Amino acid sequence: MAAYETWFGRAGGQGARELAALRLLGFFDRPAEAGCLAALRQAPPMAGLTEPDRAWLLNQAAC
């Protein structure tokens, strides 16, 4: 994960969004279903887990 953080960190805003998506997908041990990803978009954010990524998630189209 550290290598991805470094790599995406060099890509600016787009890289930050991609890293946020990668972190959220890391919650799952198989392909994430749309309903599971929708649950991560719901308020309130999970402290220490989804708050930095939540703004980006809310702006994404429904899965």
Short mmCIF file of N, CA and C in Angstrom, two decimals:
data_model
loop_
_atom_site.label_atom_id
_atom_site.label_comp_id
_atom_site.label_asym_id
_atom_site.label_seq_id
_atom_site.Cartn_x
_atom_site.Cartn_y
_atom_site.Cartn_z
N MET A 1 0.82 -1.18 0.00
CA MET A 1 0.00 0.00 0.00
C MET A 1 0.88 1.26 0.00
N ALA A 2 2.01 1.19 0.68
CA ALA A 2 2.90 2.35 0.73
C ALA A 2 3.37 2.74 -0.67
N ALA A 3 3.64 1.76 -1.51
CA ALA A 3 4.07 2.05 -2.88
C ALA A 3 2.95 2.76 -3.66
N TYR A 4 1.70 2.33 -3.47
CA TYR A 4 0.58 3.00 -4.13
C TYR A 4 0.42 4.43 -3.62
N GLU A 5 0.59 4.63 -2.31
CA GLU A 5 0.48 5.98 -1.75
C GLU A 5 1.53 6.90 -2.37
N THR A 6 2.74 6.41 -2.53
CA THR A 6 3.79 7.20 -3.15
C THR A 6 3.47 7.48 -4.61
N TRP A 7 3.07 6.46 -5.32
CA TRP A 7 2.78 6.58 -6.75
C TRP A 7 1.62 7.53 -7.00
N PHE A 8 0.50 7.30 -6.30
CA PHE A 8 -0.66 8.18 -6.49
C PHE A 8 -0.40 9.57 -5.95
N GLY A 9 0.45 9.68 -4.93
CA GLY A 9 0.78 11.00 -4.37
C GLY A 9 1.46 11.91 -5.37
N ARG A 10 2.17 11.33 -6.30
CA ARG A 10 2.85 12.12 -7.34
C ARG A 10 1.88 12.62 -8.41
N ALA A 11 0.67 12.08 -8.45
CA ALA A 11 -0.28 12.42 -9.50
C ALA A 11 -1.22 13.57 -9.12
N GLY A 12 -1.01 14.19 -7.98
CA GLY A 12 -1.83 15.33 -7.58
C GLY A 12 -3.25 14.94 -7.21
N GLY A 13 -4.21 15.79 -7.57
CA GLY A 13 -5.62 15.58 -7.21
C GLY A 13 -6.19 14.29 -7.75
N GLN A 14 -5.90 13.97 -8.98
CA GLN A 14 -6.40 12.73 -9.57
C GLN A 14 -5.85 11.53 -8.81
N GLY A 15 -4.59 11.56 -8.45
CA GLY A 15 -3.99 10.47 -7.69
C GLY A 15 -4.61 10.32 -6.31
N ALA A 16 -4.95 11.46 -5.69
CA ALA A 16 -5.60 11.42 -4.37
C ALA A 16 -6.96 10.74 -4.46
N ARG A 17 -7.69 11.02 -5.52
CA ARG A 17 -9.01 10.39 -5.71
C ARG A 17 -8.85 8.89 -5.95
N GLU A 18 -7.86 8.51 -6.74
CA GLU A 18 -7.62 7.09 -7.01
C GLU A 18 -7.18 6.36 -5.74
N LEU A 19 -6.37 7.00 -4.93
CA LEU A 19 -5.95 6.40 -3.67
C LEU A 19 -7.14 6.24 -2.72
N ALA A 20 -8.03 7.23 -2.70
CA ALA A 20 -9.23 7.12 -1.87
C ALA A 20 -10.07 5.92 -2.29
N ALA A 21 -10.24 5.74 -3.59
CA ALA A 21 -11.00 4.59 -4.08
C ALA A 21 -10.32 3.28 -3.71
N LEU A 22 -9.01 3.23 -3.83
CA LEU A 22 -8.27 2.03 -3.48
C LEU A 22 -8.43 1.69 -2.00
N ARG A 23 -8.35 2.70 -1.15
CA ARG A 23 -8.52 2.47 0.29
C ARG A 23 -9.91 1.92 0.60
N LEU A 24 -10.93 2.46 -0.04
CA LEU A 24 -12.28 1.99 0.22
C LEU A 24 -12.50 0.58 -0.30
N LEU A 25 -11.93 0.27 -1.45
CA LEU A 25 -12.05 -1.09 -1.97
C LEU A 25 -11.29 -2.08 -1.10
N GLY A 26 -10.30 -1.59 -0.37
CA GLY A 26 -9.54 -2.44 0.54
C GLY A 26 -10.37 -2.99 1.69
N PHE A 27 -11.56 -2.45 1.91
CA PHE A 27 -12.45 -2.97 2.96
C PHE A 27 -13.02 -4.33 2.57
N PHE A 28 -12.93 -4.69 1.30
CA PHE A 28 -13.61 -5.88 0.80
C PHE A 28 -12.61 -6.96 0.39
N ASP A 29 -12.97 -8.20 0.59
CA ASP A 29 -12.09 -9.31 0.20
C ASP A 29 -12.52 -9.94 -1.12
N ARG A 30 -13.45 -9.31 -1.80
CA ARG A 30 -13.93 -9.75 -3.12
C ARG A 30 -14.49 -8.51 -3.82
N PRO A 31 -14.89 -8.61 -5.07
CA PRO A 31 -15.44 -7.43 -5.74
C PRO A 31 -16.59 -6.82 -4.93
N ALA A 32 -16.51 -5.51 -4.72
CA ALA A 32 -17.52 -4.81 -3.93
C ALA A 32 -18.79 -4.61 -4.74
N GLU A 33 -19.91 -4.92 -4.12
CA GLU A 33 -21.21 -4.70 -4.75
C GLU A 33 -21.61 -3.24 -4.59
N ALA A 34 -22.46 -2.77 -5.49
CA ALA A 34 -22.89 -1.37 -5.47
C ALA A 34 -23.51 -0.99 -4.13
N GLY A 35 -24.28 -1.87 -3.53
CA GLY A 35 -24.91 -1.57 -2.25
C GLY A 35 -23.90 -1.37 -1.14
N CYS A 36 -22.83 -2.12 -1.18
CA CYS A 36 -21.77 -1.98 -0.17
C CYS A 36 -21.07 -0.64 -0.32
N LEU A 37 -20.77 -0.26 -1.55
CA LEU A 37 -20.14 1.03 -1.77
C LEU A 37 -21.09 2.16 -1.42
N ALA A 38 -22.38 1.98 -1.68
CA ALA A 38 -23.37 2.99 -1.30
C ALA A 38 -23.40 3.18 0.21
N ALA A 39 -23.22 2.11 0.95
CA ALA A 39 -23.21 2.20 2.42
C ALA A 39 -22.05 3.07 2.89
N LEU A 40 -20.92 3.00 2.20
CA LEU A 40 -19.78 3.84 2.57
C LEU A 40 -20.03 5.31 2.28
N ARG A 41 -20.95 5.59 1.36
CA ARG A 41 -21.28 6.97 1.02
C ARG A 41 -22.23 7.62 2.03
N GLN A 42 -22.91 6.80 2.82
CA GLN A 42 -23.93 7.33 3.73
C GLN A 42 -23.30 8.06 4.91
N ALA A 43 -24.04 9.04 5.40
CA ALA A 43 -23.63 9.76 6.60
C ALA A 43 -24.04 8.94 7.82
N PRO A 44 -23.39 9.06 8.91
CA PRO A 44 -22.16 9.81 9.11
C PRO A 44 -20.96 9.02 8.66
N PRO A 45 -19.85 9.71 8.37
CA PRO A 45 -18.63 8.98 7.99
C PRO A 45 -18.12 8.17 9.17
N MET A 46 -17.39 7.13 8.87
CA MET A 46 -16.79 6.30 9.91
C MET A 46 -15.48 6.94 10.35
N ALA A 47 -15.42 7.33 11.61
CA ALA A 47 -14.25 8.03 12.13
C ALA A 47 -12.97 7.25 11.86
N GLY A 48 -12.01 7.94 11.28
CA GLY A 48 -10.73 7.32 10.98
C GLY A 48 -10.72 6.42 9.77
N LEU A 49 -11.88 6.24 9.13
CA LEU A 49 -11.93 5.34 7.98
C LEU A 49 -12.37 6.02 6.71
N THR A 50 -13.51 6.69 6.72
CA THR A 50 -14.04 7.22 5.46
C THR A 50 -14.11 8.73 5.39
N GLU A 51 -13.86 9.47 6.47
CA GLU A 51 -14.06 10.90 6.37
C GLU A 51 -13.18 11.60 5.34
N PRO A 52 -11.90 11.26 5.14
CA PRO A 52 -11.15 11.96 4.10
C PRO A 52 -11.65 11.63 2.70
N ASP A 53 -12.23 10.46 2.52
CA ASP A 53 -12.64 10.00 1.21
C ASP A 53 -14.10 10.32 0.90
N ARG A 54 -14.85 10.74 1.89
CA ARG A 54 -16.29 10.85 1.74
C ARG A 54 -16.70 11.92 0.72
N ALA A 55 -16.04 13.07 0.72
CA ALA A 55 -16.41 14.12 -0.22
C ALA A 55 -16.26 13.64 -1.65
N TRP A 56 -15.18 12.91 -1.91
CA TRP A 56 -14.98 12.38 -3.26
C TRP A 56 -16.06 11.37 -3.60
N LEU A 57 -16.39 10.51 -2.64
CA LEU A 57 -17.40 9.47 -2.89
C LEU A 57 -18.76 10.07 -3.20
N LEU A 58 -19.12 11.13 -2.47
CA LEU A 58 -20.43 11.74 -2.67
C LEU A 58 -20.58 12.34 -4.05
N ASN A 59 -19.47 12.69 -4.67
CA ASN A 59 -19.52 13.30 -5.99
C ASN A 59 -19.47 12.28 -7.12
N GLN A 60 -19.37 11.01 -6.80
CA GLN A 60 -19.31 9.96 -7.82
C GLN A 60 -20.71 9.54 -8.25
N ALA A 61 -20.81 9.10 -9.46
CA ALA A 61 -22.08 8.58 -9.96
C ALA A 61 -22.40 7.27 -9.23
N ALA A 62 -23.66 6.95 -9.12
CA ALA A 62 -24.06 5.70 -8.48
C ALA A 62 -23.47 4.52 -9.23
N CYS A 63 -23.06 3.53 -8.46
CA CYS A 63 -22.46 2.33 -9.06
C CYS A 63 -23.50 1.46 -9.72
#
